mmCIF file of C-alpha atoms and ligand atoms in Angstrom:
data_model
loop_
_atom_site.group_PDB
_atom_site.id
_atom_site.type_symbol
_atom_site.label_atom_id
_atom_site.label_comp_id
_atom_site.label_asym_id
_atom_site.label_seq_id
_atom_site.Cartn_x
_atom_site.Cartn_y
_atom_site.Cartn_z
ATOM 1 C CA UNK W 1 -23.752 -6.513 -0.552
ATOM 2 C CA UNK W 2 -22.191 -9.359 1.539
ATOM 3 C CA UNK W 3 -24.550 -10.274 4.398
ATOM 4 C CA UNK W 4 -21.877 -10.211 7.092
ATOM 5 C CA UNK W 5 -19.737 -7.069 7.866
ATOM 6 C CA UNK W 6 -16.623 -7.161 6.421
ATOM 7 C CA UNK W 7 -13.552 -5.703 8.210
ATOM 8 C CA UNK W 8 -10.323 -4.484 7.192
ATOM 9 C CA UNK W 9 -8.371 -7.684 8.032
ATOM 10 C CA UNK W 10 -9.629 -11.024 9.407
ATOM 11 C CA UNK W 11 -7.013 -13.141 11.517
ATOM 12 C CA UNK W 12 -5.614 -16.376 9.834
ATOM 13 C CA UNK W 13 -5.746 -18.954 12.677
ATOM 14 C CA UNK W 14 -4.389 -22.537 11.933
ATOM 15 C CA UNK W 15 -7.204 -25.586 12.584
ATOM 16 C CA UNK W 16 -7.576 -25.841 15.983
ATOM 17 C CA UNK W 17 -7.408 -29.402 16.459
ATOM 18 C CA UNK W 18 -3.657 -28.578 15.610
ATOM 19 C CA UNK W 19 -3.054 -27.073 18.259
ATOM 20 C CA UNK W 20 -4.073 -29.264 20.948
ATOM 21 C CA UNK W 21 -0.642 -31.324 21.234
ATOM 22 C CA UNK W 22 0.882 -27.860 21.476
ATOM 23 C CA UNK W 23 -1.232 -27.190 24.622
ATOM 24 C CA UNK W 24 -0.973 -30.886 25.683
ATOM 25 C CA UNK W 25 2.725 -30.357 26.083
ATOM 26 C CA UNK W 26 2.423 -27.079 27.924
ATOM 27 C CA UNK W 27 -0.115 -28.501 29.965
ATOM 28 C CA UNK W 28 2.085 -31.556 30.854
ATOM 29 C CA UNK W 29 5.662 -29.388 31.521
ATOM 30 C CA UNK W 30 3.769 -26.524 33.249
ATOM 31 C CA UNK W 31 6.509 -24.468 31.300
ATOM 32 C CA UNK W 32 4.424 -21.189 30.362
ATOM 33 C CA UNK W 33 7.126 -18.564 29.764
ATOM 34 C CA UNK W 34 10.479 -17.866 30.121
ATOM 35 C CA UNK W 35 11.920 -18.955 27.086
ATOM 36 C CA UNK W 36 10.764 -22.804 27.049
ATOM 37 C CA UNK W 37 11.079 -25.360 24.091
ATOM 38 C CA UNK W 38 8.238 -23.593 22.294
ATOM 39 C CA UNK W 39 10.083 -20.195 22.305
ATOM 40 C CA UNK W 40 13.307 -21.567 21.823
ATOM 41 C CA UNK W 41 11.998 -23.968 18.602
ATOM 42 C CA UNK W 42 9.967 -20.499 17.314
ATOM 43 C CA UNK W 43 13.243 -18.627 17.185
ATOM 44 C CA UNK W 44 15.037 -20.999 15.497
ATOM 45 C CA UNK W 45 12.309 -21.481 12.831
ATOM 46 C CA UNK W 46 12.129 -17.965 12.076
ATOM 47 C CA UNK W 47 15.735 -17.810 11.667
ATOM 48 C CA UNK W 48 15.238 -20.452 8.995
ATOM 49 C CA UNK W 49 12.432 -19.091 7.302
ATOM 50 C CA UNK W 50 14.040 -15.665 6.993
ATOM 51 C CA UNK W 51 17.327 -16.780 6.573
ATOM 52 C CA UNK W 52 19.010 -14.746 9.286
ATOM 53 C CA UNK W 53 21.292 -15.756 12.233
ATOM 54 C CA UNK W 54 19.700 -13.997 15.264
ATOM 55 C CA UNK W 55 16.175 -13.143 16.358
ATOM 56 C CA UNK W 56 14.549 -12.088 19.846
ATOM 57 C CA UNK W 57 10.739 -12.908 20.175
ATOM 58 C CA UNK W 58 8.528 -10.304 22.205
ATOM 59 C CA UNK W 59 5.108 -9.603 23.637
ATOM 60 C CA UNK W 60 4.361 -7.287 20.639
ATOM 61 C CA UNK W 61 6.174 -5.015 18.378
ATOM 62 C CA UNK W 62 5.840 -1.798 20.600
ATOM 63 C CA UNK W 63 7.932 -3.252 23.424
ATOM 64 C CA UNK W 64 10.142 -4.722 21.011
ATOM 65 C CA UNK W 65 10.875 -1.312 19.507
ATOM 66 C CA UNK W 66 11.049 0.491 23.042
ATOM 67 C CA UNK W 67 13.728 -2.107 23.692
ATOM 68 C CA UNK W 68 15.449 -2.103 20.518
ATOM 69 C CA UNK W 69 16.404 1.922 21.341
ATOM 70 C CA UNK W 70 17.357 0.972 24.667
ATOM 71 C CA UNK W 71 19.537 -2.130 23.107
ATOM 72 C CA UNK W 72 21.521 0.372 20.984
ATOM 73 C CA UNK W 73 21.818 3.280 23.555
ATOM 74 C CA UNK W 74 19.966 5.324 21.588
ATOM 75 C CA UNK W 75 19.239 9.037 22.896
ATOM 76 C CA UNK W 76 18.659 12.359 21.662
ATOM 77 C CA UNK W 77 16.665 13.005 18.214
ATOM 78 C CA UNK W 78 15.481 10.175 15.847
ATOM 79 C CA UNK W 79 14.544 10.964 12.704
ATOM 80 C CA UNK W 80 11.210 8.806 11.645
ATOM 81 C CA UNK W 81 8.116 9.055 9.488
ATOM 82 C CA UNK W 82 5.093 10.972 10.549
ATOM 83 C CA UNK W 83 3.548 8.522 8.265
ATOM 84 C CA UNK W 84 2.864 4.916 10.481
ATOM 85 C CA UNK W 85 1.097 3.596 13.717
ATOM 86 C CA UNK W 86 1.575 5.575 16.519
ATOM 87 C CA UNK W 87 3.440 3.195 18.361
ATOM 88 C CA UNK W 88 6.414 4.104 16.190
ATOM 89 C CA UNK W 89 6.978 7.471 17.958
ATOM 90 C CA UNK W 90 5.719 6.274 21.006
ATOM 91 C CA UNK W 91 8.702 4.108 21.452
ATOM 92 C CA UNK W 92 10.763 7.218 21.073
ATOM 93 C CA UNK W 93 8.922 9.238 23.742
ATOM 94 C CA UNK W 94 9.194 6.129 26.172
ATOM 95 C CA UNK W 95 12.902 6.285 25.910
ATOM 96 C CA UNK W 96 13.069 10.168 26.302
ATOM 97 C CA UNK W 97 14.218 10.489 22.579
ATOM 98 C CA UNK W 98 12.992 13.421 20.673
ATOM 99 C CA UNK W 99 11.243 12.449 17.037
ATOM 100 C CA UNK W 100 12.113 14.639 14.244
ATOM 101 C CA UNK W 101 9.699 14.129 11.488
ATOM 102 C CA UNK W 102 10.876 13.895 7.672
ATOM 103 C CA UNK W 103 8.476 13.893 5.146
ATOM 104 C CA UNK W 104 7.519 10.908 2.688
ATOM 105 C CA UNK W 105 8.096 9.536 -0.676
ATOM 106 C CA UNK W 106 4.831 10.181 -2.783
ATOM 107 C CA UNK W 107 5.003 6.711 -4.318
ATOM 108 C CA UNK W 108 6.094 4.190 -1.630
ATOM 109 C CA UNK W 109 4.640 6.306 1.141
ATOM 110 C CA UNK W 110 8.112 5.519 3.262
ATOM 111 C CA UNK W 111 10.843 8.107 4.874
ATOM 112 C CA UNK W 112 11.597 9.986 1.933
ATOM 113 C CA UNK W 113 15.912 9.854 1.953
ATOM 114 C CA UNK W 114 16.535 13.153 -0.165
ATOM 115 C CA UNK W 115 14.798 14.881 3.080
ATOM 116 C CA UNK W 116 16.933 13.442 5.880
ATOM 117 C CA UNK W 117 20.052 14.812 5.672
ATOM 118 C CA UNK W 118 18.880 18.617 6.208
ATOM 119 C CA UNK W 119 16.803 17.321 9.636
ATOM 120 C CA UNK W 120 20.072 15.937 10.947
ATOM 121 C CA UNK W 121 21.539 17.927 14.102
ATOM 122 C CA UNK W 122 24.276 17.390 16.356
ATOM 123 C CA UNK W 123 21.837 15.228 18.595
ATOM 124 C CA UNK W 124 20.866 12.963 15.852
ATOM 125 C CA UNK W 125 21.400 9.359 16.886
ATOM 126 C CA UNK W 126 19.509 7.405 14.356
ATOM 127 C CA UNK W 127 17.011 6.967 12.027
ATOM 128 C CA UNK W 128 13.533 4.801 12.552
ATOM 129 C CA UNK W 129 11.948 4.510 9.451
ATOM 130 C CA UNK W 130 8.967 2.105 8.402
ATOM 131 C CA UNK W 131 8.162 -0.505 5.621
ATOM 132 C CA UNK W 132 4.669 1.084 5.229
ATOM 133 C CA UNK W 133 2.416 -1.709 4.369
ATOM 134 C CA UNK W 134 5.305 -4.014 3.762
ATOM 135 C CA UNK W 135 6.394 -2.230 1.165
ATOM 136 C CA UNK W 136 10.389 -1.803 1.270
ATOM 137 C CA UNK W 137 12.324 1.411 2.027
ATOM 138 C CA UNK W 138 14.800 3.222 0.067
ATOM 139 C CA UNK W 139 17.271 0.763 2.076
ATOM 140 C CA UNK W 140 20.664 1.945 0.138
ATOM 141 C CA UNK W 141 19.585 5.348 0.331
ATOM 142 C CA UNK W 142 18.959 5.535 4.279
ATOM 143 C CA UNK W 143 22.158 3.231 4.928
ATOM 144 C CA UNK W 144 24.513 5.633 3.092
ATOM 145 C CA UNK W 145 23.262 8.608 5.334
ATOM 146 C CA UNK W 146 23.578 6.747 8.360
ATOM 147 C CA UNK W 147 26.954 5.643 7.295
ATOM 148 C CA UNK W 148 28.066 9.373 6.541
ATOM 149 C CA UNK W 149 26.771 10.595 9.274
ATOM 150 C CA UNK W 150 27.572 7.635 12.015
ATOM 151 C CA UNK W 151 23.823 7.223 12.695
ATOM 152 C CA UNK W 152 22.043 3.739 14.064
ATOM 153 C CA UNK W 153 18.860 2.397 11.879
ATOM 154 C CA UNK W 154 16.167 0.889 13.693
ATOM 155 C CA UNK W 155 13.595 -0.516 11.158
ATOM 156 C CA UNK W 156 10.075 -0.537 12.004
ATOM 157 C CA UNK W 157 9.281 -3.455 10.100
ATOM 158 C CA UNK W 158 5.929 -4.270 11.645
ATOM 159 C CA UNK W 159 4.167 -4.493 8.022
ATOM 160 C CA UNK W 160 7.218 -6.530 6.566
ATOM 161 C CA UNK W 161 7.074 -10.581 7.261
ATOM 162 C CA UNK W 162 7.749 -12.167 4.419
ATOM 163 C CA UNK W 163 9.215 -9.458 2.048
ATOM 164 C CA UNK W 164 12.145 -10.002 0.058
ATOM 165 C CA UNK W 165 14.760 -8.486 -2.147
ATOM 166 C CA UNK W 166 17.142 -10.052 -4.742
ATOM 167 C CA UNK W 167 19.348 -10.556 -1.604
ATOM 168 C CA UNK W 168 16.489 -12.179 0.818
ATOM 169 C CA UNK W 169 14.660 -10.864 3.666
ATOM 170 C CA UNK W 170 14.336 -6.907 4.065
ATOM 171 C CA UNK W 171 14.946 -7.647 7.565
ATOM 172 C CA UNK W 172 18.442 -7.854 7.162
ATOM 173 C CA UNK W 173 18.888 -4.209 6.456
ATOM 174 C CA UNK W 174 19.758 -1.655 9.623
ATOM 175 C CA UNK W 175 20.994 -2.193 12.758
ATOM 176 C CA UNK W 176 17.821 -3.896 14.155
ATOM 177 C CA UNK W 177 14.539 -4.382 12.498
ATOM 178 C CA UNK W 178 11.294 -4.837 14.256
ATOM 179 C CA UNK W 179 8.359 -7.398 13.205
ATOM 180 C CA UNK W 180 4.662 -7.252 14.767
ATOM 181 C CA UNK W 181 2.546 -10.432 14.997
ATOM 182 C CA UNK W 182 -0.124 -8.768 16.088
ATOM 183 C CA UNK W 183 -3.731 -10.139 15.470
ATOM 184 C CA UNK W 184 -4.410 -7.634 12.273
ATOM 185 C CA UNK W 185 -0.814 -8.209 10.955
ATOM 186 C CA UNK W 186 -0.248 -10.956 7.736
ATOM 187 C CA UNK W 187 1.274 -13.538 10.286
ATOM 188 C CA UNK W 188 -0.287 -13.519 13.887
ATOM 189 C CA UNK W 189 0.525 -14.721 17.357
ATOM 190 C CA UNK W 190 -2.478 -13.530 18.673
ATOM 191 C CA UNK W 191 -0.140 -10.564 20.003
ATOM 192 C CA UNK W 192 3.462 -10.751 19.456
ATOM 193 C CA UNK W 193 6.849 -9.069 18.014
ATOM 194 C CA UNK W 194 10.519 -9.774 17.469
ATOM 195 C CA UNK W 195 13.584 -7.887 16.849
ATOM 196 C CA UNK W 196 16.012 -9.328 14.142
ATOM 197 C CA UNK W 197 19.704 -8.656 15.072
ATOM 198 C CA UNK W 198 23.031 -8.790 13.538
ATOM 199 C CA UNK W 199 25.257 -10.885 16.279
ATOM 200 C CA UNK W 200 24.921 -12.946 18.933
ATOM 201 C CA UNK W 201 26.123 -10.128 21.731
ATOM 202 C CA UNK W 202 23.507 -7.626 20.295
ATOM 203 C CA UNK W 203 20.828 -10.635 20.857
ATOM 204 C CA UNK W 204 22.412 -11.518 24.319
ATOM 205 C CA UNK W 205 21.825 -7.921 25.397
ATOM 206 C CA UNK W 206 18.135 -7.674 24.117
ATOM 207 C CA UNK W 207 17.467 -11.081 25.632
ATOM 208 C CA UNK W 208 18.480 -9.576 29.123
ATOM 209 C CA UNK W 209 16.399 -6.415 28.596
ATOM 210 C CA UNK W 210 13.232 -8.054 27.896
ATOM 211 C CA UNK W 211 13.688 -10.324 31.167
ATOM 212 C CA UNK W 212 14.148 -7.324 33.216
ATOM 213 C CA UNK W 213 17.888 -6.788 32.585
ATOM 214 C CA UNK W 214 18.259 -10.254 34.550
ATOM 215 C CA UNK W 215 21.606 -12.188 33.981
ATOM 216 C CA UNK W 216 21.165 -15.853 36.437
ATOM 217 C CA UNK W 217 19.399 -15.760 39.669
ATOM 218 C CA UNK W 218 20.801 -12.714 41.335
ATOM 219 C CA UNK W 219 22.322 -10.453 39.114
ATOM 220 C CA UNK W 220 20.652 -7.284 37.010
ATOM 221 C CA UNK W 221 22.889 -5.865 34.629
ATOM 222 C CA UNK W 222 20.329 -3.302 33.357
ATOM 223 C CA UNK W 223 16.973 -1.518 34.106
ATOM 224 C CA UNK W 224 15.004 -4.418 31.564
ATOM 225 C CA UNK W 225 11.337 -4.475 31.219
ATOM 226 C CA UNK W 226 9.260 -7.554 30.562
ATOM 227 C CA UNK W 227 9.082 -8.273 26.878
ATOM 228 C CA UNK W 228 9.157 -11.891 27.073
ATOM 229 C CA UNK W 229 6.739 -13.997 24.463
ATOM 230 C CA UNK W 230 4.995 -16.989 26.253
ATOM 231 C CA UNK W 231 4.829 -20.432 25.443
ATOM 232 C CA UNK W 232 1.248 -20.185 24.051
ATOM 233 C CA UNK W 233 2.407 -17.697 21.639
ATOM 234 C CA UNK W 234 5.407 -19.374 20.493
ATOM 235 C CA UNK W 235 3.587 -22.778 19.825
ATOM 236 C CA UNK W 236 0.803 -20.810 17.843
ATOM 237 C CA UNK W 237 3.364 -18.888 15.957
ATOM 238 C CA UNK W 238 5.328 -22.256 14.992
ATOM 239 C CA UNK W 239 1.941 -23.450 13.831
ATOM 240 C CA UNK W 240 1.203 -20.597 11.898
ATOM 241 C CA UNK W 241 4.241 -20.813 10.034
ATOM 242 C CA UNK W 242 3.230 -23.931 8.429
ATOM 243 C CA UNK W 243 0.446 -21.928 6.581
ATOM 244 C CA UNK W 244 2.093 -18.624 5.953
ATOM 245 C CA UNK W 245 3.120 -19.203 2.337
ATOM 246 C CA UNK W 246 -0.491 -20.185 1.497
ATOM 247 C CA UNK W 247 -2.019 -17.138 3.038
ATOM 248 C CA UNK W 248 0.729 -14.752 1.363
ATOM 249 C CA UNK W 249 -0.388 -16.526 -2.126
ATOM 250 C CA UNK W 250 -3.812 -15.670 -0.816
ATOM 251 C CA UNK W 251 -3.257 -12.394 -0.606
ATOM 252 C CA UNK W 252 -1.785 -12.045 -3.947
ATOM 253 C CA UNK W 253 -4.824 -13.243 -5.688
ATOM 254 C CA UNK W 254 -6.777 -10.421 -3.882
ATOM 255 C CA UNK W 255 -4.083 -8.241 -4.724
ATOM 256 C CA UNK W 256 -4.216 -8.701 -8.129
ATOM 257 C CA UNK W 257 -8.335 -8.753 -8.687
ATOM 258 C CA UNK W 258 -8.248 -5.579 -6.851
ATOM 259 C CA UNK W 259 -5.862 -3.626 -9.149
ATOM 260 C CA UNK W 260 -7.743 -5.617 -12.174
ATOM 261 C CA UNK W 261 -11.305 -4.276 -10.772
ATOM 262 C CA UNK W 262 -10.325 -0.700 -9.734
ATOM 263 C CA UNK W 263 -8.098 0.232 -12.719
ATOM 264 C CA UNK W 264 -9.673 2.986 -14.989
ATOM 265 C CA UNK W 265 -11.923 4.405 -11.816
ATOM 266 C CA UNK W 266 -11.626 8.231 -12.519
ATOM 267 C CA UNK W 267 -10.183 9.508 -9.178
ATOM 268 C CA UNK W 268 -8.850 6.363 -7.956
ATOM 269 C CA UNK W 269 -5.229 5.034 -7.553
ATOM 270 C CA UNK W 270 -3.563 2.295 -6.025
ATOM 271 C CA UNK W 271 -0.257 2.349 -4.684
ATOM 272 C CA UNK W 272 2.108 -0.060 -6.768
ATOM 273 C CA UNK W 273 4.013 -2.776 -5.137
ATOM 274 C CA UNK W 274 7.696 -2.591 -6.125
ATOM 275 C CA UNK W 275 8.730 -4.702 -8.899
ATOM 276 C CA UNK W 276 11.696 -5.609 -7.614
ATOM 277 C CA UNK W 277 10.833 -7.470 -4.212
ATOM 278 C CA UNK W 278 8.732 -10.341 -3.175
ATOM 279 C CA UNK W 279 5.638 -8.488 -1.546
ATOM 280 C CA UNK W 280 3.517 -9.616 1.358
ATOM 281 C CA UNK W 281 0.469 -8.383 0.050
ATOM 282 C CA UNK W 282 -0.331 -6.783 4.034
ATOM 283 C CA UNK W 283 -2.624 -3.970 3.253
ATOM 284 C CA UNK W 284 -4.477 -2.505 0.001
ATOM 285 C CA UNK W 285 -4.280 1.175 0.006
ATOM 286 C CA UNK W 286 -5.897 3.148 -2.534
ATOM 287 C CA UNK W 287 -5.853 7.034 -2.924
ATOM 288 C CA UNK W 288 -9.077 8.757 -3.198
ATOM 289 C CA UNK W 289 -8.201 11.874 -5.436
ATOM 290 C CA UNK W 290 -10.464 15.091 -5.870
ATOM 291 C CA UNK W 291 -11.551 14.119 -9.431
ATOM 292 C CA UNK W 292 -13.483 11.102 -7.719
ATOM 293 C CA UNK W 293 -17.305 11.733 -7.144
ATOM 294 C CA UNK W 294 -17.433 12.470 -3.543
ATOM 295 C CA UNK W 295 -14.394 12.702 -0.878
ATOM 296 C CA UNK W 296 -12.259 10.137 0.964
ATOM 297 C CA UNK W 297 -14.292 10.497 3.980
ATOM 298 C CA UNK W 298 -17.883 10.230 2.477
ATOM 299 C CA UNK W 299 -16.930 6.828 0.744
ATOM 300 C CA UNK W 300 -15.373 5.593 3.950
ATOM 301 C CA UNK W 301 -18.845 6.321 5.427
ATOM 302 C CA UNK W 302 -20.672 4.903 2.576
ATOM 303 C CA UNK W 303 -18.790 1.690 2.788
ATOM 304 C CA UNK W 304 -19.358 1.714 6.125
ATOM 305 C CA UNK W 305 -23.041 1.634 6.059
ATOM 306 C CA UNK W 306 -23.464 -1.332 3.485
ATOM 307 C CA UNK W 307 -21.297 -3.163 6.033
ATOM 308 C CA UNK W 308 -17.495 -2.812 4.544
ATOM 309 C CA UNK W 309 -15.338 -1.532 6.936
ATOM 310 C CA UNK W 310 -12.032 -0.311 5.357
ATOM 311 C CA UNK W 311 -9.530 1.900 7.502
ATOM 312 C CA UNK W 312 -7.996 5.168 7.064
ATOM 313 C CA UNK W 313 -4.580 4.037 7.884
ATOM 314 C CA UNK W 314 -2.488 6.294 8.240
ATOM 315 C CA UNK W 315 -4.839 9.129 9.369
ATOM 316 C CA UNK W 316 -4.353 11.497 11.094
ATOM 317 C CA UNK W 317 -0.558 11.774 10.956
ATOM 318 C CA UNK W 318 1.371 11.206 14.178
ATOM 319 C CA UNK W 319 2.803 14.586 14.003
ATOM 320 C CA UNK W 320 -0.846 15.529 14.577
ATOM 321 C CA UNK W 321 -1.597 14.192 17.760
ATOM 322 C CA UNK W 322 -1.495 16.441 20.862
ATOM 323 C CA UNK W 323 1.838 14.939 22.152
ATOM 324 C CA UNK W 324 3.676 16.050 18.684
ATOM 325 C CA UNK W 325 2.074 18.285 17.241
ATOM 326 C CA UNK W 326 4.235 21.175 19.391
ATOM 327 C CA UNK W 327 7.408 19.429 17.651
ATOM 328 C CA UNK W 328 8.841 22.207 15.075
ATOM 329 C CA UNK W 329 9.455 19.036 12.506
ATOM 330 C CA UNK W 330 5.411 18.398 13.009
ATOM 331 C CA UNK W 331 4.474 21.563 11.315
ATOM 332 C CA UNK W 332 2.475 20.525 8.443
ATOM 333 C CA UNK W 333 4.552 22.847 5.947
ATOM 334 C CA UNK W 334 7.254 20.286 6.748
ATOM 335 C CA UNK W 335 5.361 17.188 5.872
ATOM 336 C CA UNK W 336 3.228 18.505 2.952
ATOM 337 C CA UNK W 337 3.697 14.834 0.798
ATOM 338 C CA UNK W 338 2.221 12.853 4.548
ATOM 339 C CA UNK W 339 -0.612 15.603 5.095
ATOM 340 C CA UNK W 340 -1.851 14.876 1.595
ATOM 341 C CA UNK W 341 -1.524 11.223 1.484
ATOM 342 C CA UNK W 342 -3.152 10.905 4.720
ATOM 343 C CA UNK W 343 -6.122 12.902 3.680
ATOM 344 C CA UNK W 344 -6.578 10.480 0.586
ATOM 345 C CA UNK W 345 -5.674 7.093 2.057
ATOM 346 C CA UNK W 346 -8.271 4.158 2.020
ATOM 347 C CA UNK W 347 -7.196 0.978 3.325
ATOM 348 C CA UNK W 348 -9.589 -1.864 1.714
ATOM 349 C CA UNK W 349 -10.377 -5.341 3.113
ATOM 350 C CA UNK W 350 -7.707 -7.816 2.225
ATOM 351 C CA UNK W 351 -7.175 -11.148 4.151
ATOM 352 C CA UNK W 352 -6.916 -14.895 3.203
ATOM 353 C CA UNK W 353 -10.596 -16.069 3.040
ATOM 354 C CA UNK W 354 -12.127 -12.745 1.565
ATOM 355 C CA UNK W 355 -14.324 -13.846 -1.262
ATOM 356 C CA UNK W 356 -13.880 -13.049 -4.594
ATOM 357 C CA UNK W 357 -17.305 -12.119 -4.930
ATOM 358 C CA UNK W 358 -17.026 -9.509 -1.952
ATOM 359 C CA UNK W 359 -13.950 -7.998 -3.515
ATOM 360 C CA UNK W 360 -16.297 -7.829 -6.905
ATOM 361 C CA UNK W 361 -18.488 -6.001 -4.967
ATOM 362 C CA UNK W 362 -16.216 -3.599 -3.194
ATOM 363 C CA UNK W 363 -15.256 -2.595 -6.338
ATOM 364 C CA UNK W 364 -18.698 -2.356 -7.766
ATOM 365 C CA UNK W 365 -19.419 0.233 -4.991
ATOM 366 C CA UNK W 366 -16.215 2.394 -5.368
ATOM 367 C CA UNK W 367 -16.951 2.178 -9.285
ATOM 368 C CA UNK W 368 -20.790 3.406 -9.017
ATOM 369 C CA UNK W 369 -20.987 4.649 -5.405
ATOM 370 C CA UNK W 370 -24.491 6.655 -5.986
HETATM 371 N N1 T4K M 1 4.541 0.003 14.121
HETATM 372 C C1 T4K M 1 3.510 -0.195 12.895
HETATM 373 C C2 T4K M 1 4.114 0.459 11.886
HETATM 374 C C3 T4K M 1 2.588 -0.884 13.190
HETATM 375 O O1 T4K M 1 1.542 -0.628 12.331
HETATM 376 C C4 T4K M 1 2.483 -1.118 14.791
HETATM 377 C C5 T4K M 1 1.036 -1.849 14.818
HETATM 378 C C6 T4K M 1 2.997 -1.393 15.676
HETATM 379 C C7 T4K M 1 4.561 -0.691 15.396
HETATM 380 C C8 T4K M 1 2.822 -2.115 16.868
HETATM 381 O O2 T4K M 1 2.760 -3.303 16.749
HETATM 382 P P1 T4K M 1 2.063 -4.023 18.152
HETATM 383 O O3 T4K M 1 2.600 -3.505 19.031
HETATM 384 O O4 T4K M 1 0.567 -4.020 17.993
HETATM 385 O O5 T4K M 1 2.591 -5.656 17.836
HETATM 386 C C9 T4K M 1 -4.007 -2.025 14.668
HETATM 387 C C10 T4K M 1 -3.494 -2.752 15.750
HETATM 388 O O6 T4K M 1 -3.717 -2.861 16.851
HETATM 389 C C11 T4K M 1 -1.965 -2.342 15.319
HETATM 390 O O7 T4K M 1 -1.111 -3.630 15.927
HETATM 391 C C12 T4K M 1 -1.435 -1.852 13.969
HETATM 392 N N2 T4K M 1 -0.241 -1.587 13.813
HETATM 393 C C13 T4K M 1 -2.523 -1.223 13.539
HETATM 394 C C14 T4K M 1 -1.981 -0.582 12.246
HETATM 395 O O8 T4K M 1 -3.874 -1.719 13.413
HETATM 396 P P2 T4K M 1 -6.345 -0.693 15.227
HETATM 397 O O9 T4K M 1 -6.857 0.100 16.337
HETATM 398 O O10 T4K M 1 -6.710 -0.337 14.015
HETATM 399 O O11 T4K M 1 -7.183 -2.370 15.392
HETATM 400 P P3 T4K M 1 -8.809 -2.758 15.529
HETATM 401 O O12 T4K M 1 -8.731 -3.711 16.751
HETATM 402 O O13 T4K M 1 -9.229 -1.879 15.181
HETATM 403 O O14 T4K M 1 -8.722 -3.918 14.128
HETATM 404 C C15 T4K M 1 -8.838 -3.704 12.874
HETATM 405 C C16 T4K M 1 -9.618 -4.908 12.559
HETATM 406 O O15 T4K M 1 -8.805 -5.775 12.535
HETATM 407 C C17 T4K M 1 -11.020 -4.819 13.340
HETATM 408 O O16 T4K M 1 -11.949 -3.698 12.699
HETATM 409 C C18 T4K M 1 -11.528 -6.280 12.889
HETATM 410 C C19 T4K M 1 -9.780 -6.901 13.070
HETATM 411 N N3 T4K M 1 -9.895 -7.903 14.120
HETATM 412 C C20 T4K M 1 -8.792 -7.226 14.774
HETATM 413 C C21 T4K M 1 -8.581 -7.905 16.141
HETATM 414 C C22 T4K M 1 -7.412 -7.551 16.927
HETATM 415 C C23 T4K M 1 -10.072 -8.711 14.094
HETATM 416 O O17 T4K M 1 -11.079 -9.623 13.231
HETATM 417 N N4 T4K M 1 -9.632 -9.990 15.136
HETATM 418 C C24 T4K M 1 -8.750 -9.173 16.079
HETATM 419 O O18 T4K M 1 -8.128 -10.076 17.090
HETATM 420 O O19 T4K M 1 -5.066 -1.125 15.430
#
């Protein structure tokens, strides 16, 4: 086995020397935050990269989700997936909104549109789906339901940097989409996030909300929060953008190698990428079925023993955490697919720089665990 520990991910960083001129500028101008030059340039560069018109940068995706809900004045109940990182639903609780969990599709692992309608009540105001692992949701199916019931859609697109369909970035769907630039994501600014929004008016409102609700020096128009991205994070983002395409290409090679080497192992299956989309290979999830020679958790423990640290994203389900499990929609009978997947899932290491020899060792270990 590899001599060093191998984690589920390892952040991509630009050459340190390339950062120095940016730091020099920050030291020279003493503009550290509150929408300085790098902040503005990074917003513009991201708009260009995604082919969208309006982006609001944030400190992280969680605060961005909380603010997105405020921006659209969402209240009551919101339909969402239990199969995600807990931040998705926490953003609802922070706004006093009741999450209503709906089961996922067994192939995409995203919110199943066929199950949404029966969860709608007179209190439902929005849907918050997640493009899980960067695999696009059934955006058209979800939009049809939202249109029929006059619901807003906020996509948790934390995993979806760079994912495209035939028409361009999938971030253009819904009313708002929220990205994460956390260290563990395909694109990182250490911490960071963004909201993609459809028009200038919404951008102005979100920018006010992430700045305490301030407009000018003496006016406060809303009970906002501090969600502003600093100049350091924005400068890093500008630099990271220069390397993102090669990082995605590296990830694709690792994804392809895993698929090839894991094919045919009894009891192991890979989650398929959507053939119609440009993927970002953010995660490499496999399912460990009953026919495999040991349980998912035994394989997980064995790999850790050997210095390989996969993760069980997303186990347990959000709906199983104490602050959610009392909800009627959190009952296991309501979420059989999500429950089964969460018990079988294992996300293998994937990141630029992961040696092919290590990918090979990981696959050998999975093929011959005993
Ligand atoms: N929505 C969704 C669907 C999300 O997945 C997330 C976050 C959010 C919303 C909220 O986004 P942010 O507010 O964070 O922007 C991680 C991340 O902390 C979290 O951002 C992410 N999803 C979630 C899926 O994973 P942990 O607790 O698993 O991270 P941690 O610290 O165990 O890191 C995993 C591995 O990555 C480590 O074993 C080693 C490596 N690592 C990690 C960090 C932080 C590094 O090598 N360097 C690092 O600095 O939650």
